[in-house]
CSV table of N, CA and C in Angstrom, one decimal:
chain,number,residue,atom,x,y,z
A,227,MET,N,-30.0,-12.3,-39.4
A,227,MET,CA,-30.2,-12.5,-38.0
A,227,MET,C,-31.6,-12.0,-37.6
A,228,GLU,N,-32.2,-12.8,-36.7
A,228,GLU,CA,-33.6,-12.3,-36.3
A,228,GLU,C,-33.5,-11.3,-35.2
A,229,LEU,N,-34.6,-10.6,-35.0
A,229,LEU,CA,-34.6,-9.5,-34.0
A,229,LEU,C,-34.4,-10.1,-32.6
A,230,GLN,N,-34.9,-11.3,-32.4
A,230,GLN,CA,-34.8,-11.9,-31.0
A,230,GLN,C,-33.3,-12.2,-30.7
A,231,GLU,N,-32.6,-12.6,-31.7
A,231,GLU,CA,-31.1,-12.9,-31.5
A,231,GLU,C,-30.3,-11.6,-31.3
A,232,ILE,N,-30.7,-10.6,-32.0
A,232,ILE,CA,-30.0,-9.3,-31.8
A,232,ILE,C,-30.3,-8.8,-30.4
A,233,ILE,N,-31.5,-8.9,-29.9
A,233,ILE,CA,-31.8,-8.4,-28.6
A,233,ILE,C,-31.1,-9.2,-27.5
A,234,ILE,N,-31.0,-10.5,-27.7
A,234,ILE,CA,-30.3,-11.4,-26.7
A,234,ILE,C,-28.8,-11.0,-26.8
A,235,SER,N,-28.3,-10.8,-27.9
A,235,SER,CA,-26.9,-10.4,-28.0
A,235,SER,C,-26.6,-9.1,-27.3
A,236,VAL,N,-27.4,-8.1,-27.5
A,236,VAL,CA,-27.2,-6.8,-26.8
A,236,VAL,C,-27.3,-7.0,-25.3
A,237,ILE,N,-28.3,-7.8,-24.8
A,237,ILE,CA,-28.4,-8.0,-23.4
A,237,ILE,C,-27.2,-8.7,-22.8
A,238,PHE,N,-26.7,-9.7,-23.5
A,238,PHE,CA,-25.5,-10.5,-23.1
A,238,PHE,C,-24.3,-9.6,-23.1
A,239,LEU,N,-24.1,-8.7,-24.1
A,239,LEU,CA,-23.0,-7.8,-24.1
A,239,LEU,C,-23.1,-6.8,-23.0
A,240,ALA,N,-24.3,-6.3,-22.7
A,240,ALA,CA,-24.5,-5.4,-21.6
A,240,ALA,C,-24.1,-6.0,-20.3
A,241,CYS,N,-24.5,-7.3,-20.1
A,241,CYS,CA,-24.1,-8.0,-18.8
A,241,CYS,C,-22.6,-8.2,-18.7
A,242,ILE,N,-21.9,-8.5,-19.8
A,242,ILE,CA,-20.5,-8.7,-19.8
A,242,ILE,C,-19.8,-7.3,-19.4
A,243,VAL,N,-20.3,-6.2,-20.0
A,243,VAL,CA,-19.7,-4.9,-19.7
A,243,VAL,C,-19.9,-4.6,-18.3
A,244,TRP,N,-21.1,-4.9,-17.7
A,244,TRP,CA,-21.4,-4.6,-16.3
A,244,TRP,C,-20.5,-5.3,-15.4
A,245,VAL,N,-20.4,-6.6,-15.6
A,245,VAL,CA,-19.5,-7.4,-14.8
A,245,VAL,C,-18.0,-7.0,-14.9
A,246,GLY,N,-17.6,-6.7,-16.1
A,246,GLY,CA,-16.2,-6.2,-16.3
A,246,GLY,C,-16.0,-4.9,-15.5
A,247,ASN,N,-16.9,-4.0,-15.6
A,247,ASN,CA,-16.8,-2.7,-14.9
A,247,ASN,C,-16.7,-2.9,-13.4
A,248,HIS,N,-17.5,-3.8,-12.8
A,248,HIS,CA,-17.4,-4.1,-11.4
A,248,HIS,C,-16.1,-4.7,-11.0
A,249,ILE,N,-15.6,-5.6,-11.8
A,249,ILE,CA,-14.3,-6.2,-11.5
A,249,ILE,C,-13.2,-5.2,-11.6
A,250,TYR,N,-13.3,-4.3,-12.6
A,250,TYR,CA,-12.3,-3.2,-12.7
A,250,TYR,C,-12.3,-2.3,-11.5
A,251,HIS,N,-13.5,-1.9,-11.0
A,251,HIS,CA,-13.6,-1.0,-9.9
A,251,HIS,C,-13.1,-1.7,-8.6
A,252,TYR,N,-13.3,-3.0,-8.5
A,252,TYR,CA,-12.9,-3.7,-7.3
A,252,TYR,C,-11.4,-3.7,-7.2
A,253,PHE,N,-10.7,-4.0,-8.3
A,253,PHE,CA,-9.2,-4.1,-8.3
A,253,PHE,C,-8.6,-2.7,-8.2
A,254,ARG,N,-9.3,-1.7,-8.7
A,254,ARG,CA,-8.8,-0.3,-8.6
A,254,ARG,C,-8.9,0.1,-7.1
A,255,GLN,N,-9.9,-0.2,-6.4
A,255,GLN,CA,-10.0,0.1,-4.9
A,255,GLN,C,-8.9,-0.6,-4.2
A,256,VAL,N,-8.5,-1.8,-4.5
A,256,VAL,CA,-7.5,-2.5,-3.8
A,256,VAL,C,-6.1,-1.8,-4.2
A,257,LYS,N,-5.9,-1.4,-5.4
A,257,LYS,CA,-4.7,-0.7,-5.8
A,257,LYS,C,-4.6,0.6,-5.1
A,258,ASP,N,-5.7,1.3,-4.9
A,258,ASP,CA,-5.6,2.6,-4.3
A,258,ASP,C,-5.6,2.5,-2.8
A,259,ASP,N,-5.4,1.4,-2.2
A,259,ASP,CA,-5.3,1.1,-0.7
A,259,ASP,C,-6.6,1.5,0.0
A,260,ASP,N,-7.7,1.4,-0.7
A,260,ASP,CA,-9.0,1.6,-0.1
A,260,ASP,C,-9.3,0.6,1.0
A,261,ASN,N,-10.1,0.9,1.9
A,261,ASN,CA,-10.5,-0.1,3.0
A,261,ASN,C,-11.2,-1.3,2.3
A,262,PRO,N,-10.7,-2.5,2.4
A,262,PRO,CA,-11.3,-3.6,1.8
A,262,PRO,C,-12.6,-4.0,2.3
A,263,CYS,N,-13.0,-3.5,3.5
A,263,CYS,CA,-14.2,-3.8,4.1
A,263,CYS,C,-15.3,-2.7,4.0
A,264,ALA,N,-14.9,-1.7,3.3
A,264,ALA,CA,-15.8,-0.5,3.2
A,264,ALA,C,-17.1,-0.9,2.5
A,265,HIS,N,-17.0,-1.8,1.5
A,265,HIS,CA,-18.2,-2.1,0.7
A,265,HIS,C,-18.7,-3.5,0.9
A,266,CYS,N,-18.4,-4.1,2.1
A,266,CYS,CA,-18.9,-5.5,2.3
A,266,CYS,C,-20.3,-5.5,2.7
A,267,ALA,N,-21.1,-6.4,2.2
A,267,ALA,CA,-22.5,-6.5,2.5
A,267,ALA,C,-22.7,-7.2,3.8
A,268,THR,N,-21.8,-8.1,4.1
A,268,THR,CA,-21.9,-8.9,5.4
A,268,THR,C,-20.7,-8.6,6.3
A,269,GLY,N,-20.7,-9.2,7.4
A,269,GLY,CA,-19.5,-9.0,8.3
A,269,GLY,C,-18.2,-9.4,7.7
A,270,CYS,N,-17.2,-8.6,7.9
A,270,CYS,CA,-15.9,-8.8,7.3
A,270,CYS,C,-15.0,-9.3,8.4
A,271,ASP,N,-14.4,-10.4,8.2
A,271,ASP,CA,-13.5,-11.0,9.2
A,271,ASP,C,-12.3,-10.1,9.4
A,272,LEU,N,-11.8,-9.5,8.3
A,272,LEU,CA,-10.6,-8.6,8.4
A,272,LEU,C,-11.0,-7.4,9.3
A,273,LYS,N,-12.1,-6.8,9.1
A,273,LYS,CA,-12.6,-5.7,9.8
A,273,LYS,C,-12.7,-6.0,11.3
A,274,ARG,N,-13.3,-7.2,11.6
A,274,ARG,CA,-13.5,-7.6,12.9
A,274,ARG,C,-12.1,-7.8,13.6
A,275,MET,N,-11.2,-8.4,13.0
A,275,MET,CA,-9.9,-8.6,13.6
A,275,MET,C,-9.2,-7.3,13.8
A,276,MET,N,-9.3,-6.3,12.8
A,276,MET,CA,-8.7,-5.0,13.0
A,276,MET,C,-9.3,-4.3,14.2
A,277,GLU,N,-10.6,-4.3,14.4
A,277,GLU,CA,-11.2,-3.7,15.5
A,277,GLU,C,-10.8,-4.3,16.8
A,278,GLU,N,-10.7,-5.6,16.9
A,278,GLU,CA,-10.2,-6.3,18.1
A,278,GLU,C,-8.8,-5.8,18.4
A,279,LYS,N,-7.9,-5.7,17.4
A,279,LYS,CA,-6.5,-5.3,17.6
A,279,LYS,C,-6.5,-3.9,18.1
A,280,GLN,N,-7.3,-3.0,17.6
A,280,GLN,CA,-7.3,-1.6,18.0
A,280,GLN,C,-7.8,-1.6,19.5
A,281,GLN,N,-8.8,-2.4,19.9
A,281,GLN,CA,-9.3,-2.4,21.2
A,281,GLN,C,-8.2,-2.9,22.2
A,282,GLN,N,-7.4,-3.9,21.8
A,282,GLN,CA,-6.3,-4.4,22.6
A,282,GLN,C,-5.2,-3.3,22.8
A,283,CYS,N,-5.0,-2.6,21.7
A,283,CYS,CA,-4.0,-1.5,21.8
A,283,CYS,C,-4.5,-0.4,22.8
A,284,LYS,N,-5.7,-0.1,22.7
A,284,LYS,CA,-6.3,0.9,23.7
A,284,LYS,C,-6.2,0.4,25.1
A,285,ASP,N,-6.5,-0.8,25.3
A,285,ASP,CA,-6.4,-1.4,26.7
A,285,ASP,C,-5.0,-1.4,27.2
A,286,LYS,N,-4.0,-1.7,26.4
A,286,LYS,CA,-2.6,-1.7,26.8
A,286,LYS,C,-2.2,-0.2,27.1
A,287,SER,N,-2.6,0.7,26.3
A,287,SER,CA,-2.2,2.1,26.6
A,287,SER,C,-2.8,2.7,27.8
A,288,LYS,N,-4.0,2.2,28.2
A,288,LYS,CA,-4.6,2.6,29.5
A,288,LYS,C,-3.8,2.1,30.7
A,289,LYS,N,-3.3,0.8,30.6
A,289,LYS,CA,-2.6,0.2,31.6
A,289,LYS,C,-1.2,0.8,31.8
A,290,LYS,N,-0.6,1.4,30.8
A,290,LYS,CA,0.7,1.9,30.9
A,290,LYS,C,0.8,3.3,31.5
A,291,LYS,N,-0.4,4.0,31.6
A,291,LYS,CA,-0.4,5.3,32.1
A,291,LYS,C,0.1,5.3,33.6
A,292,LYS,N,1.0,6.2,33.9
A,292,LYS,CA,1.5,6.2,35.3
A,292,LYS,C,1.0,7.5,36.0
A,293,SER,N,0.8,7.3,37.2
A,293,SER,CA,0.3,8.4,38.1
A,293,SER,C,1.4,9.3,38.4
A,294,CYS,N,1.2,10.6,38.4
A,294,CYS,CA,2.2,11.5,38.7
A,294,CYS,C,2.5,11.6,40.2
A,295,CYS,N,1.5,11.1,41.0
A,295,CYS,CA,1.6,11.1,42.4
A,295,CYS,C,2.1,9.8,43.0
A,296,GLY,N,2.2,8.8,42.2
A,296,GLY,CA,2.5,7.4,42.7
A,296,GLY,C,3.9,7.1,42.7
């Protein structure tokens, strides 16, 4: 085997290990109930929907407050 083939094989193996490691960590976060949007590079639709739902709940709780004098 030539030196060039050995170097290419080592680089290829390193890439496979790197990708496998990232896939493993992704599924481990999902298994541990980590926030799925914590590591998103772009806007996450799930996070946006969750924030909208929280805002709706806050709005409803403000409307339900009763006055002690009324």
